[in-house]
Tab-separated table of C-alpha atoms and ligand atoms in Angstrom:
chain	number	residue	atom	x	y	z
A	1	MET	CA	66.199	146.563	169.029
A	2	LEU	CA	62.587	147.480	169.568
A	3	ARG	CA	60.458	146.952	165.974
A	4	ALA	CA	57.246	147.787	164.765
A	5	VAL	CA	54.799	144.723	164.770
A	6	LEU	CA	53.995	143.660	160.889
A	7	ASP	CA	51.107	141.751	159.822
A	8	GLU	CA	50.773	138.457	160.304
A	9	LYS	CA	51.497	137.259	156.256
A	10	LEU	CA	54.465	140.009	156.284
A	11	GLU	CA	55.999	138.797	159.547
A	12	THR	CA	56.124	135.290	157.459
A	13	ILE	CA	57.426	136.501	154.745
A	14	PHE	CA	59.956	138.264	156.784
A	15	ASP	CA	60.824	135.016	158.669
A	16	ASP	CA	61.782	133.770	155.244
A	17	VAL	CA	63.505	136.628	153.456
A	18	VAL	CA	65.999	136.221	156.854
A	19	ARG	CA	66.187	132.301	156.910
A	20	ARG	CA	67.084	132.270	152.847
A	21	ASN	CA	69.615	134.812	153.481
A	22	PRO	CA	71.679	134.603	155.869
A	23	ALA	CA	74.455	137.290	157.689
A	24	GLU	CA	73.152	139.648	155.734
A	25	PRO	CA	71.618	141.919	157.973
A	26	GLU	CA	71.488	145.243	156.118
A	27	PHE	CA	69.480	143.561	153.117
A	28	HIS	CA	67.346	142.047	156.143
A	29	GLN	CA	66.749	145.771	157.497
A	30	ALA	CA	66.179	147.278	154.285
A	31	VAL	CA	63.514	144.385	153.320
A	32	ARG	CA	62.247	145.065	157.183
A	33	GLU	CA	61.473	148.512	156.549
A	34	VAL	CA	59.464	148.410	153.268
A	35	LEU	CA	57.382	145.610	154.452
A	36	ASP	CA	56.621	147.836	157.700
A	37	SER	CA	54.849	150.181	155.209
A	38	LEU	CA	53.137	147.218	153.199
A	39	GLY	CA	50.201	146.617	156.053
A	40	PRO	CA	47.541	148.421	153.675
A	41	VAL	CA	48.409	147.518	150.654
A	42	ILE	CA	47.720	143.935	151.194
A	43	ALA	CA	44.774	144.757	152.546
A	44	LYS	CA	43.564	146.684	149.705
A	45	HIS	CA	45.080	144.459	146.644
A	46	PRO	CA	44.220	140.934	147.519
A	47	ASP	CA	45.473	140.126	144.087
A	48	PHE	CA	49.092	140.957	144.648
A	49	ALA	CA	49.239	137.841	147.788
A	50	ARG	CA	47.865	135.395	145.038
A	51	HIS	CA	50.386	136.183	142.827
A	52	LYS	CA	52.897	136.587	145.587
A	53	ILE	CA	54.663	140.096	144.601
A	54	ILE	CA	56.184	140.602	147.911
A	55	GLN	CA	57.733	137.313	148.143
A	56	ARG	CA	59.000	137.501	144.471
A	57	ILE	CA	60.150	140.866	144.921
A	58	CYS	CA	62.612	140.137	147.628
A	59	GLU	CA	64.352	137.509	145.661
A	60	PRO	CA	66.662	138.841	142.860
A	61	GLU	CA	66.250	137.681	139.399
A	62	ARG	CA	69.654	137.340	139.327
A	63	GLN	CA	72.786	137.642	141.008
A	64	VAL	CA	76.338	136.870	139.829
A	65	ILE	CA	79.693	136.788	141.623
A	66	PHE	CA	82.645	136.787	140.158
A	67	ARG	CA	87.124	137.084	140.305
A	68	VAL	CA	88.555	140.047	139.543
A	69	PRO	CA	92.254	139.190	138.905
A	70	TRP	CA	94.700	142.355	138.644
A	71	GLN	CA	98.593	143.239	139.082
A	72	ASP	CA	99.366	146.010	141.085
A	73	ASP	CA	102.335	148.402	140.951
A	74	ARG	CA	104.849	146.155	142.317
A	75	GLY	CA	103.376	142.975	140.242
A	76	GLU	CA	101.997	141.696	142.517
A	77	VAL	CA	98.717	139.828	142.346
A	78	GLN	CA	95.360	141.373	144.024
A	79	ILE	CA	92.238	139.038	143.958
A	80	ASN	CA	88.985	140.755	144.626
A	81	ARG	CA	85.675	139.923	144.592
A	82	GLY	CA	83.092	141.136	142.448
A	83	PHE	CA	79.287	141.245	142.502
A	84	ARG	CA	76.277	142.480	140.670
A	85	VAL	CA	72.474	141.844	142.057
A	86	GLU	CA	70.096	142.077	139.074
A	87	PHE	CA	66.976	142.364	141.233
A	88	ASN	CA	63.879	143.526	139.467
A	89	SER	CA	63.044	144.657	135.806
A	90	ALA	CA	59.262	144.608	135.744
A	91	LEU	CA	60.022	148.520	134.439
A	92	GLY	CA	62.716	148.759	132.797
A	93	PRO	CA	66.257	147.260	132.122
A	94	TYR	CA	68.023	146.923	135.493
A	95	LYS	CA	69.522	150.333	136.950
A	96	GLY	CA	71.474	151.199	139.828
A	97	GLY	CA	75.392	152.256	141.013
A	98	LEU	CA	78.653	149.839	141.163
A	99	ARG	CA	80.220	150.414	144.707
A	100	PHE	CA	83.949	149.712	145.538
A	101	HIS	CA	84.941	150.153	149.326
A	102	PRO	CA	86.229	147.258	151.269
A	103	SER	CA	82.730	146.607	152.750
A	104	VAL	CA	81.268	145.536	149.984
A	105	ASN	CA	79.798	142.187	150.392
A	106	LEU	CA	76.592	140.253	149.299
A	107	GLY	CA	74.129	141.632	151.548
A	108	ILE	CA	75.504	145.339	150.817
A	109	VAL	CA	74.630	145.100	147.465
A	110	LYS	CA	71.476	143.409	147.601
A	111	PHE	CA	70.246	145.671	150.328
A	112	LEU	CA	71.309	148.257	147.985
A	113	GLY	CA	69.920	146.985	145.119
A	114	PHE	CA	66.174	146.542	146.573
A	115	GLU	CA	66.015	150.287	147.822
A	116	GLN	CA	67.057	150.873	144.096
A	117	ILE	CA	63.755	148.615	143.170
A	118	PHE	CA	61.468	151.400	144.395
A	119	LYS	CA	63.403	154.002	144.178
A	120	ASN	CA	63.605	154.180	140.372
A	121	ALA	CA	60.104	153.611	140.053
A	122	LEU	CA	59.209	156.477	142.161
A	123	THR	CA	61.367	158.228	139.596
A	124	GLY	CA	58.630	157.717	136.679
A	125	MET	CA	61.242	156.327	134.735
A	126	PRO	CA	61.453	153.262	132.733
A	127	ILE	CA	64.035	151.429	134.946
A	128	GLY	CA	64.247	149.170	137.060
A	129	GLY	CA	66.251	148.367	139.862
A	130	GLY	CA	69.817	146.530	140.502
A	131	LYS	CA	73.406	147.323	142.302
A	132	GLY	CA	76.704	145.867	141.864
A	133	GLY	CA	80.638	146.688	143.080
A	134	ALA	CA	83.566	144.980	144.626
A	135	ASP	CA	85.335	144.528	148.424
A	136	PHE	CA	88.216	146.741	146.253
A	137	ASP	CA	89.612	149.685	148.288
A	138	PRO	CA	90.748	152.790	145.537
A	139	LYS	CA	92.007	154.475	148.909
A	140	GLY	CA	95.636	155.323	148.059
A	141	ARG	CA	96.078	153.375	144.709
A	142	SER	CA	97.389	154.872	141.809
A	143	ASP	CA	95.882	155.526	138.738
A	144	GLY	CA	96.949	152.583	136.602
A	145	GLU	CA	96.109	150.619	139.834
A	146	ILE	CA	92.363	151.329	139.713
A	147	MET	CA	92.510	151.187	135.275
A	148	ARG	CA	93.555	148.085	135.647
A	149	PHE	CA	91.678	147.279	138.514
A	150	CYS	CA	88.707	148.437	136.628
A	151	GLN	CA	89.704	146.268	133.307
A	152	SER	CA	89.455	143.384	135.059
A	153	PHE	CA	86.229	143.988	136.604
A	154	MET	CA	84.492	144.845	133.455
A	155	THR	CA	85.994	142.112	131.554
A	156	GLU	CA	83.790	140.020	133.292
A	157	LEU	CA	80.883	142.282	134.048
A	158	TYR	CA	80.070	143.119	130.430
A	159	ARG	CA	78.136	140.094	129.302
A	160	HIS	CA	75.745	140.834	131.635
A	161	LEU	CA	75.374	144.319	130.884
A	162	GLY	CA	73.969	146.199	127.864
A	163	GLU	CA	71.463	149.038	127.237
A	164	TYR	CA	68.038	147.291	127.663
A	165	THR	CA	69.584	144.952	129.650
A	166	ASP	CA	71.226	146.633	132.627
A	167	VAL	CA	72.923	149.766	133.090
A	168	PRO	CA	75.540	150.942	135.661
A	169	ALA	CA	76.275	154.009	137.581
A	170	GLY	CA	78.713	155.112	140.182
A	171	ASP	CA	78.092	154.906	143.332
A	172	ILE	CA	80.866	155.053	146.520
A	173	GLY	CA	84.163	154.708	145.335
A	174	VAL	CA	83.416	155.086	141.523
A	175	GLY	CA	83.262	158.451	139.649
A	176	THR	CA	83.457	159.398	136.554
A	177	ARG	CA	87.042	158.423	136.072
A	178	GLU	CA	86.201	154.807	136.698
A	179	ILE	CA	83.214	154.859	134.740
A	180	GLY	CA	85.846	155.974	132.033
A	181	TYR	CA	87.975	152.825	132.200
A	182	LEU	CA	85.071	150.537	132.585
A	183	PHE	CA	82.997	152.552	129.362
A	184	GLY	CA	87.142	151.591	127.502
A	185	GLN	CA	86.784	148.085	128.520
A	186	TYR	CA	83.343	147.362	127.734
A	187	LYS	CA	83.720	149.129	124.402
A	188	ARG	CA	86.699	147.205	123.468
A	189	ILE	CA	85.262	143.776	124.195
A	190	THR	CA	82.071	144.249	122.395
A	191	ASN	CA	83.296	146.631	119.582
A	192	ARG	CA	80.219	148.570	120.507
A	193	TYR	CA	79.779	152.361	121.309
A	194	GLU	CA	77.026	151.913	123.660
A	195	SER	CA	77.079	154.478	125.474
A	196	GLY	CA	74.087	153.957	127.465
A	197	VAL	CA	75.298	150.692	128.794
A	198	LEU	CA	76.522	153.187	131.625
A	199	THR	CA	75.871	156.622	133.286
A	200	GLY	CA	77.928	158.774	135.021
A	201	LYS	CA	80.316	159.166	131.892
A	202	GLY	CA	82.193	162.247	131.403
A	203	THR	CA	80.088	164.840	129.492
A	204	ASP	CA	82.952	164.718	126.624
A	205	TRP	CA	82.003	161.001	125.644
A	206	GLY	CA	78.575	160.796	125.960
A	207	GLY	CA	77.757	161.621	129.940
A	208	SER	CA	74.605	164.132	130.774
A	209	LEU	CA	75.525	167.724	132.171
A	210	VAL	CA	73.705	167.368	135.690
A	211	ARG	CA	74.715	163.932	136.608
A	212	THR	CA	77.424	164.654	138.959
A	213	GLU	CA	75.504	167.315	140.885
A	214	ALA	CA	72.483	165.239	141.016
A	215	THR	CA	72.136	163.157	144.071
A	216	GLY	CA	73.100	166.234	146.001
A	217	TYR	CA	71.021	168.499	144.365
A	218	GLY	CA	68.091	166.557	143.977
A	219	ALA	CA	68.344	165.897	147.912
A	220	VAL	CA	68.116	169.901	148.239
A	221	PHE	CA	65.285	170.112	146.415
A	222	PHE	CA	63.465	167.198	148.026
A	223	VAL	CA	64.335	169.018	151.807
A	224	ALA	CA	63.029	172.340	150.337
A	225	GLU	CA	60.110	170.616	149.388
A	226	MET	CA	59.630	169.118	152.969
A	227	LEU	CA	60.105	172.364	154.350
A	228	LYS	CA	57.683	174.536	152.189
A	229	ALA	CA	55.032	171.905	152.746
A	230	ARG	CA	55.122	173.276	156.402
A	231	GLY	CA	55.327	176.552	155.587
A	232	VAL	CA	59.193	177.866	156.061
A	233	GLY	CA	61.990	178.002	153.971
A	234	LEU	CA	65.559	177.238	153.879
A	235	GLU	CA	67.202	180.438	153.960
A	236	GLY	CA	69.997	181.297	156.119
A	237	ARG	CA	69.505	177.700	157.986
A	238	ARG	CA	72.440	176.231	159.694
A	239	CYS	CA	73.117	172.836	158.432
A	240	VAL	CA	75.474	169.738	158.365
A	241	VAL	CA	76.131	167.385	155.481
A	242	SER	CA	77.989	163.837	156.738
A	243	GLY	CA	80.553	163.032	154.029
A	244	SER	CA	82.521	164.727	151.507
A	245	GLY	CA	82.181	162.487	148.556
A	246	ASN	CA	80.207	163.251	145.370
A	247	VAL	CA	76.782	163.489	147.544
A	248	ALA	CA	77.988	165.391	150.273
A	249	ILE	CA	80.092	168.017	147.966
A	250	TYR	CA	77.260	168.555	145.618
A	251	ALA	CA	74.455	169.012	148.515
A	252	ILE	CA	76.252	171.732	150.127
A	253	GLU	CA	76.802	173.051	146.778
A	254	LYS	CA	73.138	173.771	146.208
A	255	LEU	CA	72.239	174.552	150.296
A	256	GLN	CA	74.507	177.492	149.838
A	257	GLN	CA	72.913	178.610	146.374
A	258	LEU	CA	69.813	178.264	148.475
A	259	GLY	CA	71.053	180.345	151.161
A	260	ALA	CA	71.920	177.874	153.456
A	261	ILE	CA	75.038	177.586	155.487
A	262	VAL	CA	76.634	174.476	156.312
A	263	VAL	CA	79.144	173.876	159.128
A	264	ALA	CA	80.151	170.809	158.792
A	265	CYS	CA	81.051	167.952	156.676
A	266	SER	CA	83.320	164.596	157.274
A	267	ASP	CA	85.092	161.537	156.112
A	268	SER	CA	85.682	158.305	157.691
A	269	ASP	CA	88.801	159.675	159.676
A	270	GLY	CA	86.929	162.794	161.128
A	271	VAL	CA	84.880	166.025	160.848
A	272	VAL	CA	85.447	169.118	159.656
A	273	HIS	CA	83.432	171.997	161.950
A	274	ASP	CA	83.869	175.632	160.103
A	275	PRO	CA	81.349	177.611	162.147
A	276	LEU	CA	81.629	180.366	159.174
A	277	GLY	CA	80.596	178.219	156.481
A	278	ILE	CA	82.039	175.574	154.576
A	279	ASP	CA	84.741	176.589	152.049
A	280	LEU	CA	83.108	174.483	148.662
A	281	ASP	CA	85.926	175.814	146.519
A	282	LEU	CA	88.343	174.380	148.644
A	283	LEU	CA	86.833	170.973	149.862
A	284	LYS	CA	86.483	170.650	145.687
A	285	GLN	CA	90.358	171.176	145.965
A	286	ILE	CA	90.944	169.223	148.542
A	287	LYS	CA	88.149	166.330	146.997
A	288	GLU	CA	87.865	166.158	143.383
A	289	VAL	CA	91.480	167.628	142.383
A	290	ASP	CA	93.883	166.778	144.772
A	291	ARG	CA	92.268	163.546	146.354
A	292	ALA	CA	93.258	164.056	149.218
A	293	ARG	CA	92.184	163.437	152.954
A	294	LEU	CA	89.756	166.189	154.709
A	295	SER	CA	91.693	166.576	157.311
A	296	VAL	CA	93.768	169.016	154.876
A	297	TYR	CA	90.809	171.657	154.995
A	298	VAL	CA	91.963	172.957	158.406
A	299	GLU	CA	95.502	173.240	157.073
A	300	ARG	CA	94.129	176.270	154.470
A	301	ARG	CA	91.335	177.413	156.392
A	302	PRO	CA	91.497	179.194	159.786
A	303	GLY	CA	88.760	179.252	162.145
A	304	ALA	CA	88.003	175.574	161.137
A	305	GLN	CA	88.502	172.779	163.606
A	306	HIS	CA	89.247	169.611	162.453
A	307	ARG	CA	88.042	166.488	165.313
A	308	PRO	CA	89.723	162.907	164.238
A	309	GLY	CA	86.799	159.967	164.843
A	310	GLY	CA	84.097	163.472	166.001
A	311	ASN	CA	80.330	162.515	165.494
A	312	ILE	CA	79.074	165.108	163.265
A	313	TRP	CA	75.797	164.886	164.343
A	314	SER	CA	76.633	166.160	167.436
A	315	VAL	CA	76.714	169.787	166.001
A	316	PRO	CA	73.760	171.728	166.181
A	317	CYS	CA	71.953	172.171	163.297
A	318	GLU	CA	68.002	172.769	161.846
A	319	VAL	CA	68.840	170.429	158.426
A	320	ALA	CA	70.984	167.444	158.466
A	321	VAL	CA	71.598	165.546	155.185
A	322	PRO	CA	73.301	162.192	155.884
A	323	SER	CA	75.511	161.839	152.516
A	324	ALA	CA	78.041	158.920	153.735
A	325	THR	CA	76.836	155.193	154.209
A	326	GLN	CA	74.271	153.057	155.593
A	327	ASN	CA	73.849	153.244	159.498
A	328	GLU	CA	75.667	156.156	160.077
A	329	LEU	CA	73.257	157.781	162.244
A	330	SER	CA	71.668	155.552	164.953
A	331	GLY	CA	68.983	156.472	167.591
A	332	ARG	CA	71.185	158.045	169.924
A	333	ASP	CA	72.712	160.683	167.424
A	334	ALA	CA	68.763	161.132	165.897
A	335	GLU	CA	67.981	162.346	170.083
A	336	THR	CA	70.859	165.016	169.425
A	337	LEU	CA	69.936	165.849	166.573
A	338	VAL	CA	66.447	166.341	167.531
A	339	ALA	CA	67.483	168.194	171.205
A	340	ASN	CA	69.506	170.467	168.869
A	341	GLY	CA	66.272	171.731	167.481
A	342	CYS	CA	66.708	170.026	163.913
A	343	LEU	CA	63.581	170.643	162.346
A	344	ALA	CA	64.529	168.377	159.191
A	345	VAL	CA	66.586	165.192	158.034
A	346	VAL	CA	66.843	164.204	154.475
A	347	GLU	CA	68.821	161.263	153.106
A	348	GLY	CA	71.968	161.901	150.826
A	349	ALA	CA	73.197	158.362	151.370
A	350	ASN	CA	70.894	155.197	151.587
A	351	MET	CA	69.491	154.112	154.358
A	352	PRO	CA	72.074	156.237	156.444
A	353	CYS	CA	69.733	156.202	159.296
A	354	THR	CA	68.964	153.523	161.673
A	355	ALA	CA	65.279	152.275	162.410
A	356	GLU	CA	65.621	153.554	165.750
A	357	ALA	CA	66.530	157.367	164.104
A	358	VAL	CA	64.070	157.293	161.888
A	359	ARG	CA	61.252	156.430	164.894
A	360	ALA	CA	63.018	158.837	167.043
A	361	PHE	CA	62.676	161.906	164.168
A	362	HIS	CA	58.861	160.766	163.244
A	363	THR	CA	57.803	160.379	167.136
A	364	ALA	CA	59.588	164.539	167.483
A	365	GLY	CA	57.793	165.124	164.595
A	366	VAL	CA	60.862	165.868	162.602
A	367	ALA	CA	60.467	165.774	158.581
A	368	PHE	CA	61.954	163.022	157.515
A	369	GLY	CA	63.147	162.001	153.738
A	370	PRO	CA	64.120	158.626	152.846
A	371	GLY	CA	66.825	157.834	150.236
A	372	LYS	CA	64.783	156.552	148.158
A	373	ALA	CA	62.552	159.108	147.980
A	374	ALA	CA	64.844	162.136	148.581
A	375	ASN	CA	68.549	160.713	146.606
A	376	ALA	CA	66.714	159.662	143.183
A	377	GLY	CA	68.265	162.523	141.562
A	378	GLY	CA	71.012	160.586	140.915
A	379	VAL	CA	68.957	157.704	139.028
A	380	ALA	CA	66.937	159.869	137.343
A	381	THR	CA	69.582	161.589	135.407
A	382	SER	CA	71.150	158.928	134.742
A	383	ALA	CA	67.530	158.042	133.029
A	384	LEU	CA	68.052	161.238	131.445
A	385	GLU	CA	71.699	160.564	130.278
A	386	MET	CA	70.374	157.394	128.665
A	387	GLN	CA	67.652	159.267	126.993
A	388	GLN	CA	70.135	161.747	125.569
A	389	ASN	CA	72.164	158.654	124.352
A	390	ALA	CA	69.428	157.282	122.906
A	391	SER	CA	68.295	160.282	121.258
A	392	ARG	CA	72.229	161.435	119.744
A	393	ASP	CA	71.546	164.156	121.910
A	394	SER	CA	73.023	166.460	124.610
A	395	TRP	CA	70.947	169.214	126.973
A	396	THR	CA	72.237	171.988	128.235
A	397	PHE	CA	72.617	172.456	132.274
A	398	GLU	CA	69.790	174.619	132.352
A	399	HIS	CA	67.325	172.317	130.731
A	400	THR	CA	68.020	169.248	132.845
A	401	GLU	CA	68.604	171.189	136.107
A	402	HIS	CA	64.948	172.109	135.505
A	403	ARG	CA	64.269	168.813	134.562
A	404	LEU	CA	65.856	167.459	137.990
A	405	ALA	CA	63.981	170.054	140.067
A	406	ALA	CA	60.309	168.731	138.349
A	407	ILE	CA	61.373	164.878	138.803
A	408	MET	CA	62.193	165.821	142.902
A	409	GLU	CA	59.140	167.979	142.964
A	410	SER	CA	57.019	165.110	141.969
A	411	ILE	CA	58.475	161.784	143.780
A	412	HIS	CA	57.626	164.712	146.746
A	413	ARG	CA	54.000	165.173	146.058
A	414	THR	CA	53.345	161.809	145.685
A	415	CYS	CA	55.092	160.595	148.777
A	416	LEU	CA	53.117	163.067	150.549
A	417	GLU	CA	49.751	162.475	148.567
A	418	THR	CA	50.335	159.163	149.528
A	419	ALA	CA	50.884	159.409	152.957
A	420	GLU	CA	48.235	161.164	153.182
A	421	GLU	CA	45.744	158.858	151.599
A	422	LEU	CA	46.769	156.092	153.602
A	423	GLY	CA	46.266	158.587	156.913
A	424	MET	CA	49.685	159.001	157.820
A	425	PRO	CA	49.772	162.710	156.636
A	426	GLY	CA	53.919	163.523	156.897
A	427	ASN	CA	55.387	160.442	156.878
A	428	TYR	CA	57.818	160.103	153.455
A	429	VAL	CA	58.733	156.588	154.493
A	430	ILE	CA	55.188	155.090	154.431
A	431	GLY	CA	54.636	157.549	151.193
A	432	ALA	CA	57.925	156.667	149.181
A	433	ASN	CA	57.233	152.870	150.186
A	434	VAL	CA	53.957	152.429	149.103
A	435	ALA	CA	53.786	154.467	145.333
A	436	GLY	CA	57.476	152.502	144.907
A	437	PHE	CA	55.949	149.414	145.527
A	438	GLU	CA	52.088	149.742	144.498
A	439	LYS	CA	54.170	150.667	140.501
A	440	VAL	CA	56.576	148.100	140.133
A	441	ALA	CA	53.729	145.172	141.717
A	442	ARG	CA	51.237	146.449	139.097
A	443	ALA	CA	53.712	146.248	136.797
A	444	MET	CA	55.142	142.605	137.976
A	445	VAL	CA	51.035	141.151	137.526
A	446	ALA	CA	50.766	142.684	134.459
A	447	LEU	CA	53.960	140.875	132.816
A	448	GLY	CA	53.195	137.583	134.711
A	449	LEU	CA	54.602	134.754	136.556
A	450	VAL	CA	58.245	135.449	135.189
B	1	LIG	P1	81.434	158.655	147.311
B	1	LIG	O1	82.535	157.725	147.584
B	1	LIG	O2	81.731	160.355	146.533
B	1	LIG	O3	82.076	159.373	148.605
B	1	LIG	C1	81.706	158.519	149.782
B	1	LIG	C2	82.121	159.799	151.097
B	1	LIG	O4	81.155	158.636	152.768
B	1	LIG	C3	83.576	159.890	151.163
B	1	LIG	O5	83.411	161.414	151.902
B	1	LIG	C4	83.276	158.885	152.437
B	1	LIG	O6	84.998	158.780	153.245
B	1	LIG	C5	82.299	158.439	153.288
B	1	LIG	N1	82.169	157.284	153.752
B	1	LIG	C6	82.275	156.090	152.586
B	1	LIG	N2	82.102	155.012	153.722
B	1	LIG	C7	81.783	155.158	155.129
B	1	LIG	C8	82.413	154.602	156.318
B	1	LIG	N3	81.976	153.432	156.267
B	1	LIG	N4	82.362	155.655	157.302
B	1	LIG	C9	82.518	156.722	157.399
B	1	LIG	N5	82.567	157.728	156.354
B	1	LIG	C10	82.263	156.984	155.047
B	1	LIG	O7	80.342	158.570	147.195
B	1	LIG	P2	78.702	158.846	147.215
B	1	LIG	O8	78.740	160.340	148.106
B	1	LIG	O9	78.282	158.715	145.537
B	1	LIG	O10	78.065	157.867	147.828
B	1	LIG	C11	77.711	158.778	149.198
B	1	LIG	C12	76.302	157.653	149.487
B	1	LIG	O11	74.926	158.216	148.696
B	1	LIG	C13	75.849	156.451	149.466
B	1	LIG	O12	75.246	155.452	150.495
B	1	LIG	C14	75.549	156.018	148.312
B	1	LIG	O13	74.325	154.462	147.805
B	1	LIG	C15	74.514	157.271	148.189
B	1	LIG	N6	74.320	157.496	147.079
B	1	LIG	C16	74.851	157.893	145.679
B	1	LIG	C17	74.373	158.368	144.406
B	1	LIG	C18	75.465	158.875	143.485
B	1	LIG	O14	74.883	159.780	142.395
B	1	LIG	N7	76.679	159.246	144.053
B	1	LIG	C19	73.589	157.810	144.228
B	1	LIG	C20	71.657	157.820	145.360
B	1	LIG	C21	72.409	157.910	146.399
B	1	LIG	P3	86.137	158.238	152.943
B	1	LIG	O15	86.705	158.952	151.540
B	1	LIG	O16	86.929	158.818	153.854
B	1	LIG	O17	85.636	156.955	152.406
């Protein structure tokens, strides 16, 4: 793999991270991506080096790994592994989602937690960074099995949480249903109705309107800003959104509301191509109500095609929104998108584009919005949920969406201005990494050696 050359000091730090965290390639990739941007920062702030801020930021404050035993519907005992990585609390309580997916391991949780530090800083809200999850596969599990798993998971995790300590939310495989079971168990064990301990709650019991939509909507607000900065709009643009989960569905909804045409989405089995535009009501029925596979879509929608194992990035589009999982868009996929006339790529998922893909977009002049800026709408709205919980208030949809749009605009502006100041106009990766890092670093210096 071709890599950018790092400043010598940063190279030593990176080598150390690799040595001390073996067999965690996604974590190395996430660290490398941030270090690649930090050359100008260490030159500008010699005190950061003196305080060893970069070395400290790469080391989680706390990592918890635990056994999650539970019983399936046949009475058989199952054992999974749970994780919570409390990465950095310089700006506020640890904040970041829980992922339930068979691919979850410590390296994945660390990459996500590391990204979360800078993302949360960019939102301007008082939240630190963390992430967690389990190698549990919810696919095909009954409601009772999901509940028993969540209860067992929380029976260990609760002792590490608290509204001023660590506040998880959802991620892949964890939606409102799972947050409900987790919150119920937390309440039962602690005997406290501590709404602010989890976000992504149902709106009947302490959740915020717009939280469900926030990550997808936020990513679209971000790409709309990126296009505006180039003097063009979203209306009439052909878009492709990978995934068909929470982020993908609400990215599609907002794209459609803004007049774009979404022609493809996917799941881990394949791609749906619907040249007339995805039927969102049908997609929601399949994924949110029936909890079925995406392949069912074509049975109910004449004119659409399902390509098992297909590559969504070969569908021509002007705007691409990778919203499924890490490293789902390779350098070759990026070249295909560029050749098909793609104007903008915005990461709804965390690190969906490989380093090679990001380089290909930059080389071709495609506007590229990295996840730590573009998908920050979810965590920002989680922070708004915490605000509502703290004041025992609940806001209207319009007010909350307005706050979300303003936050995304502000993140976009911060990234753009920071990149400009560094002499890299239009490079949102540099802008996001440097602006996020500087904010956390200043707080770490101010709080002393802790
Ligand atoms: P969901 O579980 O709701 O949906 C995930 C979607 O991605 C599903 O369609 C799933 O398909 C697909 N997918 C997952 N893993 C793979 C894989 N290995 N290969 C192919 N497809 C896969 O998750 P979210 O929508 O919540 O999260 C999607 C991404 O967005 C993740 O990277 C997450 O970290 C990120 N994110 C989410 C936020 C949120 O608020 N939810 C906030 C910020 C980032 P299948 O059902 O077949 O597995």
